């Protein structure tokens, strides 16, 4: 039996496991939660097995028996699918072995997902487990967007290309945006700005992604909560040679102590705003650098697409921070982009229009729902078996 029962979506990160039990027809979350601080010194949750057991305990405390609720599948979010995995993939021992090999390409991101898969398969053995990849949507990026201008043989030998991430969100939001405009996705050119802890932008021409800001890893592109986004690659060698930092130290700094956190000592935009209001220079600079980079990408994607029907903001910052939306698109009237002040600050929760009636490009806020998209991918994958 496939398709009718709920899907349990598991997003297993290095120190947290997020879960959601999704009723796919209605899109309702029957249960949802997160177990954080796995493996930290003072944490009661020692490892991913303990975290998943705790999550299953929470689901059962909500009155749902996972072994009797007709669970259709367990959907696992996996960050990197490499060149090989770009469709929802039913997991068996052989494919898991192939995924383990792929961890070499994404050592920071894939191992926790694999641990989650291993534990979940053990705890829920009678159910299909399906991996859905963050890179999948961008698999067919045009070669000129996917290719780094580095030695071709080195790139090919080491699978170095731009893969793109947050694909599940960019696809979901772009489809929702087309729905909102009442137009078929193949007719709509759009820019999607996913601004959460991780931030990424994409340019989508008629339903097909043609550019995205993240690259070989989720470090490239926009300024993020604690990631630098674009830097001169020469900085890495410079720090290794001149500052005697190890490659791991530089990588750790670029991923964890950079971005808004690195500049302001704070990565949450609510607290960053309070710091700016209190006159904190570092916070003001961090915000300025964040907005400047975002505007550069919007400008670049306007040029890549030529004509843009919609720009959508999504994720924690994109959905909630009206000042970021206003500042990112301020002064672009000459390009046909006009944000309406009143609509922008409206606290409505659903997908909504925030551009003025005189704006040629529709500016939207579209709440993302990666769990629902993953759950529906699982249902389609099962239907295709
Ligand atoms: P993740 O990438 O971890 O899924 P989210 O999409 O949940 O992250 O985004 C988290 C970020 O969203 C927070 O760090 C915070 O900066 C920002 N955020 C959440 N709520 C608000 C809000 N009301 N106003 C401004 N920023 C917010």
mmCIF file of C-alpha atoms and ligand atoms in Angstrom:
data_model
loop_
_atom_site.group_PDB
_atom_site.id
_atom_site.type_symbol
_atom_site.label_atom_id
_atom_site.label_comp_id
_atom_site.label_asym_id
_atom_site.label_seq_id
_atom_site.Cartn_x
_atom_site.Cartn_y
_atom_site.Cartn_z
ATOM 1 C CA UNK A 1 0.000 0.000 0.000
ATOM 2 C CA UNK A 2 1.452 3.346 -0.933
ATOM 3 C CA UNK A 3 0.514 6.969 -0.901
ATOM 4 C CA UNK A 4 -2.290 7.202 1.605
ATOM 5 C CA UNK A 5 -0.600 6.944 4.966
ATOM 6 C CA UNK A 6 1.441 9.724 6.534
ATOM 7 C CA UNK A 7 5.165 10.177 5.860
ATOM 8 C CA UNK A 8 7.667 10.720 8.645
ATOM 9 C CA UNK A 9 10.227 13.293 7.502
ATOM 10 C CA UNK A 10 13.563 13.270 9.297
ATOM 11 C CA UNK A 11 16.170 16.005 8.963
ATOM 12 C CA UNK A 12 19.225 14.790 10.789
ATOM 13 C CA UNK A 13 21.984 17.369 11.347
ATOM 14 C CA UNK A 14 25.216 17.112 13.279
ATOM 15 C CA UNK A 15 23.729 18.228 16.604
ATOM 16 C CA UNK A 16 19.970 18.126 15.994
ATOM 17 C CA UNK A 17 17.235 15.922 14.592
ATOM 18 C CA UNK A 18 14.108 17.628 13.294
ATOM 19 C CA UNK A 19 11.077 15.504 12.516
ATOM 20 C CA UNK A 20 7.611 15.961 11.139
ATOM 21 C CA UNK A 21 4.845 13.420 10.541
ATOM 22 C CA UNK A 22 3.058 14.710 7.457
ATOM 23 C CA UNK A 23 -0.396 13.876 6.169
ATOM 24 C CA UNK A 24 0.463 14.364 2.492
ATOM 25 C CA UNK A 25 -2.988 14.900 0.957
ATOM 26 C CA UNK A 26 -3.969 17.736 3.270
ATOM 27 C CA UNK A 27 -0.415 18.879 3.993
ATOM 28 C CA UNK A 28 -1.149 18.740 7.748
ATOM 29 C CA UNK A 29 1.660 18.086 10.225
ATOM 30 C CA UNK A 30 0.302 15.420 12.596
ATOM 31 C CA UNK A 31 3.340 15.811 14.848
ATOM 32 C CA UNK A 32 6.500 17.867 14.635
ATOM 33 C CA UNK A 33 9.483 18.682 16.770
ATOM 34 C CA UNK A 34 13.221 18.905 17.127
ATOM 35 C CA UNK A 35 15.723 17.270 19.416
ATOM 36 C CA UNK A 36 18.677 19.617 19.838
ATOM 37 C CA UNK A 37 22.169 19.610 21.335
ATOM 38 C CA UNK A 38 22.899 15.954 20.570
ATOM 39 C CA UNK A 39 26.202 14.839 22.050
ATOM 40 C CA UNK A 40 26.892 18.126 23.885
ATOM 41 C CA UNK A 41 28.473 17.848 27.324
ATOM 42 C CA UNK A 42 25.458 18.884 29.423
ATOM 43 C CA UNK A 43 22.872 17.347 27.095
ATOM 44 C CA UNK A 44 20.769 14.331 28.123
ATOM 45 C CA UNK A 45 20.750 13.212 24.455
ATOM 46 C CA UNK A 46 23.992 11.327 23.872
ATOM 47 C CA UNK A 47 23.697 10.345 20.217
ATOM 48 C CA UNK A 48 21.412 10.173 17.187
ATOM 49 C CA UNK A 49 19.854 6.914 18.325
ATOM 50 C CA UNK A 50 18.841 8.502 21.638
ATOM 51 C CA UNK A 51 17.544 11.542 19.707
ATOM 52 C CA UNK A 52 15.381 9.470 17.366
ATOM 53 C CA UNK A 53 14.068 7.361 20.247
ATOM 54 C CA UNK A 54 13.153 10.609 22.016
ATOM 55 C CA UNK A 55 11.446 11.921 18.860
ATOM 56 C CA UNK A 56 9.455 8.687 18.480
ATOM 57 C CA UNK A 57 8.540 8.958 22.178
ATOM 58 C CA UNK A 58 7.200 12.473 21.559
ATOM 59 C CA UNK A 59 5.138 11.243 18.610
ATOM 60 C CA UNK A 60 3.668 8.455 20.699
ATOM 61 C CA UNK A 61 2.982 10.915 23.557
ATOM 62 C CA UNK A 62 0.967 12.903 20.992
ATOM 63 C CA UNK A 63 -1.241 9.798 20.712
ATOM 64 C CA UNK A 64 0.179 8.421 17.429
ATOM 65 C CA UNK A 65 1.418 4.847 17.212
ATOM 66 C CA UNK A 66 4.011 4.829 14.407
ATOM 67 C CA UNK A 67 3.659 1.067 13.943
ATOM 68 C CA UNK A 68 -0.107 1.303 13.441
ATOM 69 C CA UNK A 69 -0.709 4.637 11.718
ATOM 70 C CA UNK A 70 -0.218 3.224 8.206
ATOM 71 C CA UNK A 71 3.119 4.993 7.807
ATOM 72 C CA UNK A 72 3.775 5.116 4.030
ATOM 73 C CA UNK A 73 7.463 5.977 4.220
ATOM 74 C CA UNK A 74 10.224 7.663 6.152
ATOM 75 C CA UNK A 75 11.677 10.557 4.132
ATOM 76 C CA UNK A 76 15.241 11.576 4.929
ATOM 77 C CA UNK A 77 16.616 14.980 3.972
ATOM 78 C CA UNK A 78 20.145 14.493 2.656
ATOM 79 C CA UNK A 79 22.179 17.612 1.891
ATOM 80 C CA UNK A 80 24.443 16.397 -0.914
ATOM 81 C CA UNK A 81 23.451 13.988 -3.669
ATOM 82 C CA UNK A 82 26.601 14.547 -5.749
ATOM 83 C CA UNK A 83 26.210 13.954 -9.478
ATOM 84 C CA UNK A 84 24.631 10.564 -8.920
ATOM 85 C CA UNK A 85 21.555 11.102 -6.741
ATOM 86 C CA UNK A 86 19.010 13.629 -7.916
ATOM 87 C CA UNK A 87 15.750 11.777 -7.609
ATOM 88 C CA UNK A 88 14.033 10.657 -4.402
ATOM 89 C CA UNK A 89 15.872 7.396 -3.766
ATOM 90 C CA UNK A 90 14.516 4.290 -2.068
ATOM 91 C CA UNK A 91 17.283 3.278 0.309
ATOM 92 C CA UNK A 92 18.770 -0.203 0.410
ATOM 93 C CA UNK A 93 22.164 -1.424 1.600
ATOM 94 C CA UNK A 94 23.781 -0.853 -1.789
ATOM 95 C CA UNK A 95 22.546 2.732 -2.167
ATOM 96 C CA UNK A 96 23.492 3.525 1.404
ATOM 97 C CA UNK A 97 27.015 2.286 0.647
ATOM 98 C CA UNK A 98 27.082 4.609 -2.403
ATOM 99 C CA UNK A 99 25.888 7.479 -0.204
ATOM 100 C CA UNK A 100 28.596 6.727 2.326
ATOM 101 C CA UNK A 101 31.177 7.037 -0.417
ATOM 102 C CA UNK A 102 29.644 10.373 -1.351
ATOM 103 C CA UNK A 103 30.356 11.687 2.151
ATOM 104 C CA UNK A 104 33.905 12.305 0.909
ATOM 105 C CA UNK A 105 32.413 15.074 -1.224
ATOM 106 C CA UNK A 106 30.394 16.535 1.659
ATOM 107 C CA UNK A 107 32.201 15.572 4.879
ATOM 108 C CA UNK A 108 30.568 18.326 6.927
ATOM 109 C CA UNK A 109 27.006 17.674 5.778
ATOM 110 C CA UNK A 110 26.206 14.097 4.809
ATOM 111 C CA UNK A 111 27.496 11.989 7.725
ATOM 112 C CA UNK A 112 24.782 13.065 10.228
ATOM 113 C CA UNK A 113 22.050 12.247 7.691
ATOM 114 C CA UNK A 114 23.574 8.820 7.149
ATOM 115 C CA UNK A 115 23.633 8.214 10.888
ATOM 116 C CA UNK A 116 19.956 9.221 11.018
ATOM 117 C CA UNK A 117 19.159 6.827 8.167
ATOM 118 C CA UNK A 118 21.000 3.959 9.806
ATOM 119 C CA UNK A 119 19.235 4.435 13.146
ATOM 120 C CA UNK A 120 15.787 5.059 11.636
ATOM 121 C CA UNK A 121 16.012 1.939 9.437
ATOM 122 C CA UNK A 122 16.818 -0.080 12.542
ATOM 123 C CA UNK A 123 13.969 1.424 14.575
ATOM 124 C CA UNK A 124 11.398 1.317 11.750
ATOM 125 C CA UNK A 125 12.436 -1.703 9.673
ATOM 126 C CA UNK A 126 9.122 -2.498 7.971
ATOM 127 C CA UNK A 127 8.750 0.846 6.169
ATOM 128 C CA UNK A 128 10.387 2.165 2.963
ATOM 129 C CA UNK A 129 13.099 4.728 3.711
ATOM 130 C CA UNK A 130 13.592 7.323 0.994
ATOM 131 C CA UNK A 131 16.332 9.943 0.650
ATOM 132 C CA UNK A 132 15.479 13.357 -0.791
ATOM 133 C CA UNK A 133 18.438 15.508 -1.772
ATOM 134 C CA UNK A 134 18.956 19.232 -1.280
ATOM 135 C CA UNK A 135 20.955 19.337 -4.500
ATOM 136 C CA UNK A 136 18.343 17.569 -6.661
ATOM 137 C CA UNK A 137 16.488 20.590 -8.045
ATOM 138 C CA UNK A 138 19.726 22.092 -9.364
ATOM 139 C CA UNK A 139 21.035 18.933 -10.988
ATOM 140 C CA UNK A 140 20.439 20.275 -14.492
ATOM 141 C CA UNK A 141 21.839 23.785 -14.006
ATOM 142 C CA UNK A 142 23.151 24.991 -17.374
ATOM 143 C CA UNK A 143 26.867 24.147 -17.740
ATOM 144 C CA UNK A 144 27.880 27.806 -17.761
ATOM 145 C CA UNK A 145 26.294 28.224 -14.309
ATOM 146 C CA UNK A 146 27.416 24.856 -12.915
ATOM 147 C CA UNK A 147 31.053 25.047 -14.001
ATOM 148 C CA UNK A 148 33.911 26.640 -12.046
ATOM 149 C CA UNK A 149 36.577 28.115 -14.274
ATOM 150 C CA UNK A 150 39.351 25.928 -12.863
ATOM 151 C CA UNK A 151 41.521 23.224 -14.433
ATOM 152 C CA UNK A 152 39.052 20.962 -16.141
ATOM 153 C CA UNK A 153 40.808 17.713 -15.351
ATOM 154 C CA UNK A 154 41.133 18.520 -11.661
ATOM 155 C CA UNK A 155 37.448 19.477 -11.539
ATOM 156 C CA UNK A 156 36.385 16.293 -13.254
ATOM 157 C CA UNK A 157 38.648 14.018 -11.198
ATOM 158 C CA UNK A 158 37.311 15.486 -7.917
ATOM 159 C CA UNK A 159 33.679 16.095 -8.982
ATOM 160 C CA UNK A 160 34.046 19.822 -8.450
ATOM 161 C CA UNK A 161 31.067 21.730 -9.843
ATOM 162 C CA UNK A 162 28.349 23.981 -8.551
ATOM 163 C CA UNK A 163 25.651 21.696 -7.118
ATOM 164 C CA UNK A 164 23.387 24.198 -5.345
ATOM 165 C CA UNK A 165 21.474 23.524 -2.091
ATOM 166 C CA UNK A 166 18.101 24.298 -0.450
ATOM 167 C CA UNK A 167 16.701 22.843 -3.685
ATOM 168 C CA UNK A 168 13.603 21.390 -2.025
ATOM 169 C CA UNK A 169 12.720 24.863 -0.746
ATOM 170 C CA UNK A 170 13.489 26.699 -4.010
ATOM 171 C CA UNK A 171 11.335 24.249 -5.949
ATOM 172 C CA UNK A 172 8.446 24.330 -3.467
ATOM 173 C CA UNK A 173 8.448 28.130 -3.192
ATOM 174 C CA UNK A 174 8.728 28.687 -6.948
ATOM 175 C CA UNK A 175 5.785 26.341 -7.578
ATOM 176 C CA UNK A 176 3.731 28.037 -4.860
ATOM 177 C CA UNK A 177 4.617 31.459 -6.301
ATOM 178 C CA UNK A 178 3.422 30.406 -9.771
ATOM 179 C CA UNK A 179 0.199 29.038 -8.195
ATOM 180 C CA UNK A 180 -0.262 32.299 -6.324
ATOM 181 C CA UNK A 181 0.046 34.262 -9.558
ATOM 182 C CA UNK A 182 -2.388 31.827 -11.181
ATOM 183 C CA UNK A 183 0.088 31.014 -13.946
ATOM 184 C CA UNK A 184 1.687 27.739 -15.023
ATOM 185 C CA UNK A 185 5.235 27.470 -13.721
ATOM 186 C CA UNK A 186 6.740 27.058 -17.266
ATOM 187 C CA UNK A 187 5.526 30.586 -18.068
ATOM 188 C CA UNK A 188 7.045 32.325 -15.053
ATOM 189 C CA UNK A 189 10.568 33.726 -14.592
ATOM 190 C CA UNK A 190 11.418 34.145 -10.953
ATOM 191 C CA UNK A 191 13.994 34.830 -8.299
ATOM 192 C CA UNK A 192 13.664 32.973 -4.984
ATOM 193 C CA UNK A 193 15.482 34.299 -1.910
ATOM 194 C CA UNK A 194 15.710 31.664 0.833
ATOM 195 C CA UNK A 195 16.936 33.565 3.895
ATOM 196 C CA UNK A 196 17.231 31.457 7.052
ATOM 197 C CA UNK A 197 20.315 30.451 9.015
ATOM 198 C CA UNK A 198 21.613 29.357 5.646
ATOM 199 C CA UNK A 199 20.831 31.780 2.805
ATOM 200 C CA UNK A 200 20.605 31.122 -0.915
ATOM 201 C CA UNK A 201 19.174 32.713 -4.027
ATOM 202 C CA UNK A 202 18.029 31.096 -7.241
ATOM 203 C CA UNK A 203 17.042 32.254 -10.701
ATOM 204 C CA UNK A 204 14.349 30.095 -12.259
ATOM 205 C CA UNK A 205 13.366 30.453 -15.910
ATOM 206 C CA UNK A 206 10.046 28.848 -16.720
ATOM 207 C CA UNK A 207 10.257 26.310 -13.885
ATOM 208 C CA UNK A 208 13.893 25.454 -14.623
ATOM 209 C CA UNK A 209 16.667 26.679 -12.321
ATOM 210 C CA UNK A 210 19.350 28.516 -14.316
ATOM 211 C CA UNK A 211 21.446 29.956 -11.471
ATOM 212 C CA UNK A 212 21.826 29.518 -7.735
ATOM 213 C CA UNK A 213 24.130 31.080 -5.196
ATOM 214 C CA UNK A 214 25.422 28.015 -3.325
ATOM 215 C CA UNK A 215 28.052 25.951 -5.064
ATOM 216 C CA UNK A 216 30.104 22.826 -4.486
ATOM 217 C CA UNK A 217 29.234 23.259 -0.790
ATOM 218 C CA UNK A 218 26.621 25.410 0.990
ATOM 219 C CA UNK A 219 29.334 27.965 1.797
ATOM 220 C CA UNK A 220 29.233 29.967 -1.439
ATOM 221 C CA UNK A 221 27.027 32.949 -2.200
ATOM 222 C CA UNK A 222 25.039 35.129 0.160
ATOM 223 C CA UNK A 223 26.187 36.245 3.610
ATOM 224 C CA UNK A 224 24.559 33.868 6.129
ATOM 225 C CA UNK A 225 24.022 33.471 9.877
ATOM 226 C CA UNK A 226 27.523 32.139 10.491
ATOM 227 C CA UNK A 227 28.843 31.365 6.960
ATOM 228 C CA UNK A 228 30.845 33.860 4.946
ATOM 229 C CA UNK A 229 29.321 33.249 1.531
ATOM 230 C CA UNK A 230 31.557 34.479 -1.315
ATOM 231 C CA UNK A 231 35.134 35.349 -0.432
ATOM 232 C CA UNK A 232 38.318 35.609 -2.442
ATOM 233 C CA UNK A 233 39.623 31.984 -2.476
ATOM 234 C CA UNK A 234 43.093 33.475 -2.036
ATOM 235 C CA UNK A 235 42.204 34.183 1.605
ATOM 236 C CA UNK A 236 42.328 30.456 2.431
ATOM 237 C CA UNK A 237 45.931 30.001 1.289
ATOM 238 C CA UNK A 238 46.913 33.317 2.847
ATOM 239 C CA UNK A 239 45.601 32.304 6.289
ATOM 240 C CA UNK A 240 47.163 28.839 6.066
ATOM 241 C CA UNK A 241 50.568 30.247 5.135
ATOM 242 C CA UNK A 242 50.711 33.563 6.953
ATOM 243 C CA UNK A 243 48.528 33.001 10.018
ATOM 244 C CA UNK A 244 49.582 29.349 10.443
ATOM 245 C CA UNK A 245 45.969 28.275 10.571
ATOM 246 C CA UNK A 246 45.213 24.707 9.531
ATOM 247 C CA UNK A 247 42.801 24.064 6.672
ATOM 248 C CA UNK A 248 40.312 22.730 9.238
ATOM 249 C CA UNK A 249 40.605 25.928 11.262
ATOM 250 C CA UNK A 250 40.020 28.130 8.225
ATOM 251 C CA UNK A 251 37.087 25.979 7.142
ATOM 252 C CA UNK A 252 35.686 26.086 10.673
ATOM 253 C CA UNK A 253 35.972 29.870 10.714
ATOM 254 C CA UNK A 254 34.294 30.287 7.321
ATOM 255 C CA UNK A 255 31.407 28.009 8.313
ATOM 256 C CA UNK A 256 30.881 28.822 11.980
ATOM 257 C CA UNK A 257 32.453 32.151 12.884
ATOM 258 C CA UNK A 258 31.758 34.229 9.819
ATOM 259 C CA UNK A 259 28.704 35.824 8.208
ATOM 260 C CA UNK A 260 26.564 38.001 10.439
ATOM 261 C CA UNK A 261 27.839 36.133 13.512
ATOM 262 C CA UNK A 262 31.457 36.858 12.591
ATOM 263 C CA UNK A 263 30.833 40.570 12.063
ATOM 264 C CA UNK A 264 28.352 41.281 14.868
ATOM 265 C CA UNK A 265 28.824 38.430 17.360
ATOM 266 C CA UNK A 266 25.140 37.585 16.892
ATOM 267 C CA UNK A 267 23.406 35.693 14.135
ATOM 268 C CA UNK A 268 19.728 35.933 15.010
ATOM 269 C CA UNK A 269 18.156 38.781 13.050
ATOM 270 C CA UNK A 270 15.730 39.675 15.845
ATOM 271 C CA UNK A 271 18.599 40.335 18.246
ATOM 272 C CA UNK A 272 20.686 41.898 15.468
ATOM 273 C CA UNK A 273 17.904 44.464 14.955
ATOM 274 C CA UNK A 274 17.844 45.282 18.674
ATOM 275 C CA UNK A 275 21.628 45.766 18.581
ATOM 276 C CA UNK A 276 21.364 48.104 15.577
ATOM 277 C CA UNK A 277 18.653 50.090 17.347
ATOM 278 C CA UNK A 278 20.957 50.354 20.378
ATOM 279 C CA UNK A 279 23.681 51.876 18.154
ATOM 280 C CA UNK A 280 25.990 48.852 17.814
ATOM 281 C CA UNK A 281 28.442 49.525 14.923
ATOM 282 C CA UNK A 282 29.324 45.873 14.316
ATOM 283 C CA UNK A 283 25.644 44.962 14.007
ATOM 284 C CA UNK A 284 25.032 47.830 11.595
ATOM 285 C CA UNK A 285 27.982 46.790 9.434
ATOM 286 C CA UNK A 286 26.897 43.128 9.473
ATOM 287 C CA UNK A 287 23.400 44.094 8.349
ATOM 288 C CA UNK A 288 24.810 46.402 5.665
ATOM 289 C CA UNK A 289 27.116 43.687 4.271
ATOM 290 C CA UNK A 290 24.248 41.161 4.323
ATOM 291 C CA UNK A 291 21.902 43.492 2.412
ATOM 292 C CA UNK A 292 24.583 44.636 -0.040
ATOM 293 C CA UNK A 293 25.408 41.033 -1.034
ATOM 294 C CA UNK A 294 21.715 40.184 -1.367
ATOM 295 C CA UNK A 295 21.152 43.179 -3.673
ATOM 296 C CA UNK A 296 24.157 42.197 -5.796
ATOM 297 C CA UNK A 297 22.633 38.758 -6.340
ATOM 298 C CA UNK A 298 19.207 40.176 -7.142
ATOM 299 C CA UNK A 299 20.841 42.475 -9.712
ATOM 300 C CA UNK A 300 22.857 39.624 -11.191
ATOM 301 C CA UNK A 301 19.794 37.406 -11.488
ATOM 302 C CA UNK A 302 17.780 40.178 -13.139
ATOM 303 C CA UNK A 303 20.519 40.168 -15.789
ATOM 304 C CA UNK A 304 20.623 36.359 -16.004
ATOM 305 C CA UNK A 305 16.851 36.153 -16.506
ATOM 306 C CA UNK A 306 16.341 39.323 -18.542
ATOM 307 C CA UNK A 307 12.747 39.532 -17.464
ATOM 308 C CA UNK A 308 11.450 38.666 -13.988
ATOM 309 C CA UNK A 309 7.777 38.039 -13.145
ATOM 310 C CA UNK A 310 8.201 37.346 -9.439
ATOM 311 C CA UNK A 311 10.671 37.698 -6.597
ATOM 312 C CA UNK A 312 9.805 35.559 -3.557
ATOM 313 C CA UNK A 313 11.161 35.807 -0.029
ATOM 314 C CA UNK A 314 11.119 32.706 2.155
ATOM 315 C CA UNK A 315 12.525 31.024 5.331
ATOM 316 C CA UNK A 316 12.975 32.509 8.825
ATOM 317 C CA UNK A 317 14.308 35.928 7.805
ATOM 318 C CA UNK A 318 12.610 36.156 4.403
ATOM 319 C CA UNK A 319 9.180 35.374 5.872
ATOM 320 C CA UNK A 320 9.459 37.505 8.998
ATOM 321 C CA UNK A 321 11.817 40.430 8.534
ATOM 322 C CA UNK A 322 10.054 43.241 6.662
ATOM 323 C CA UNK A 323 13.102 45.544 6.921
ATOM 324 C CA UNK A 324 15.299 43.025 5.089
ATOM 325 C CA UNK A 325 12.707 42.723 2.308
ATOM 326 C CA UNK A 326 12.390 46.510 2.028
ATOM 327 C CA UNK A 327 16.145 47.166 2.055
ATOM 328 C CA UNK A 328 16.988 44.326 -0.344
ATOM 329 C CA UNK A 329 14.761 45.792 -3.057
ATOM 330 C CA UNK A 330 14.869 49.528 -2.252
ATOM 331 C CA UNK A 331 15.511 51.855 -5.184
ATOM 332 C CA UNK A 332 14.801 49.268 -7.891
ATOM 333 C CA UNK A 333 11.786 51.148 -9.310
ATOM 334 C CA UNK A 334 13.794 51.654 -12.530
ATOM 335 C CA UNK A 335 13.777 47.862 -12.923
ATOM 336 C CA UNK A 336 10.010 47.691 -12.362
ATOM 337 C CA UNK A 337 10.282 46.490 -8.746
ATOM 338 C CA UNK A 338 8.260 48.422 -6.161
ATOM 339 C CA UNK A 339 7.691 47.094 -2.629
ATOM 340 C CA UNK A 340 4.520 48.469 -1.016
ATOM 341 C CA UNK A 341 5.345 49.639 2.529
ATOM 342 C CA UNK A 342 1.933 48.767 3.958
ATOM 343 C CA UNK A 343 1.690 45.322 2.368
ATOM 344 C CA UNK A 344 5.278 44.555 3.361
ATOM 345 C CA UNK A 345 4.614 45.005 7.090
ATOM 346 C CA UNK A 346 1.308 43.105 7.035
ATOM 347 C CA UNK A 347 1.629 40.202 9.472
ATOM 348 C CA UNK A 348 -0.476 37.756 7.451
ATOM 349 C CA UNK A 349 1.107 34.283 7.656
ATOM 350 C CA UNK A 350 0.295 32.774 4.268
ATOM 351 C CA UNK A 351 1.695 33.390 0.778
ATOM 352 C CA UNK A 352 1.126 37.058 0.034
ATOM 353 C CA UNK A 353 1.859 39.896 -2.367
ATOM 354 C CA UNK A 354 3.955 42.765 -1.002
ATOM 355 C CA UNK A 355 4.609 44.730 -4.196
ATOM 356 C CA UNK A 356 2.680 47.812 -5.217
ATOM 357 C CA UNK A 357 0.081 47.802 -7.976
ATOM 358 C CA UNK A 358 2.568 49.762 -10.115
ATOM 359 C CA UNK A 359 5.269 47.066 -9.780
ATOM 360 C CA UNK A 360 5.931 45.134 -13.025
ATOM 361 C CA UNK A 361 7.517 42.357 -10.975
ATOM 362 C CA UNK A 362 5.339 40.739 -8.294
ATOM 363 C CA UNK A 363 7.171 40.633 -4.959
ATOM 364 C CA UNK A 364 5.894 37.826 -2.731
ATOM 365 C CA UNK A 365 6.388 36.319 0.686
ATOM 366 C CA UNK A 366 5.957 32.557 0.356
ATOM 367 C CA UNK A 367 6.370 30.435 3.501
ATOM 368 C CA UNK A 368 8.498 27.420 2.657
ATOM 369 C CA UNK A 369 7.536 23.896 3.702
ATOM 370 C CA UNK A 370 10.424 21.561 3.000
ATOM 371 C CA UNK A 371 8.894 18.760 5.070
ATOM 372 C CA UNK A 372 5.720 18.709 2.978
ATOM 373 C CA UNK A 373 7.750 18.803 -0.249
ATOM 374 C CA UNK A 374 9.923 15.895 0.965
ATOM 375 C CA UNK A 375 6.850 13.914 2.068
ATOM 376 C CA UNK A 376 5.181 14.440 -1.321
ATOM 377 C CA UNK A 377 8.410 13.444 -3.100
ATOM 378 C CA UNK A 378 8.300 10.194 -1.121
ATOM 379 C CA UNK A 379 4.712 9.536 -2.184
ATOM 380 C CA UNK A 380 5.591 10.154 -5.857
ATOM 381 C CA UNK A 381 8.655 7.927 -5.553
ATOM 382 C CA UNK A 382 6.505 5.106 -4.113
ATOM 383 C CA UNK A 383 3.918 5.531 -6.842
ATOM 384 C CA UNK A 384 6.674 5.152 -9.440
ATOM 385 C CA UNK A 385 8.006 1.865 -7.998
HETATM 386 P P1 LIG B 1 17.108 27.174 9.229
HETATM 387 O O1 LIG B 1 18.005 27.582 8.115
HETATM 388 O O2 LIG B 1 17.830 26.699 10.443
HETATM 389 O O3 LIG B 1 15.928 26.321 8.814
HETATM 390 P P2 LIG B 1 15.121 29.285 9.580
HETATM 391 O O4 LIG B 1 14.614 29.305 8.189
HETATM 392 O O5 LIG B 1 14.223 28.783 10.654
HETATM 393 O O6 LIG B 1 16.531 28.564 9.701
HETATM 394 O O7 LIG B 1 15.590 30.772 9.949
HETATM 395 C C1 LIG B 1 16.149 31.036 11.197
HETATM 396 C C2 LIG B 1 16.503 32.504 11.270
HETATM 397 O O8 LIG B 1 15.362 33.311 10.928
HETATM 398 C C3 LIG B 1 16.856 32.939 12.683
HETATM 399 O O9 LIG B 1 18.202 32.781 12.951
HETATM 400 C C4 LIG B 1 16.483 34.417 12.674
HETATM 401 O O10 LIG B 1 17.632 35.134 12.245
HETATM 402 C C5 LIG B 1 15.443 34.536 11.602
HETATM 403 N N1 LIG B 1 14.110 34.872 12.148
HETATM 404 C C6 LIG B 1 13.181 34.049 12.652
HETATM 405 N N2 LIG B 1 12.089 34.747 13.057
HETATM 406 C C7 LIG B 1 12.340 36.040 12.780
HETATM 407 C C8 LIG B 1 11.605 37.269 12.967
HETATM 408 N N3 LIG B 1 10.389 37.283 13.502
HETATM 409 N N4 LIG B 1 12.204 38.404 12.555
HETATM 410 C C9 LIG B 1 13.431 38.402 12.018
HETATM 411 N N5 LIG B 1 14.157 37.288 11.825
HETATM 412 C C10 LIG B 1 13.638 36.127 12.209
#
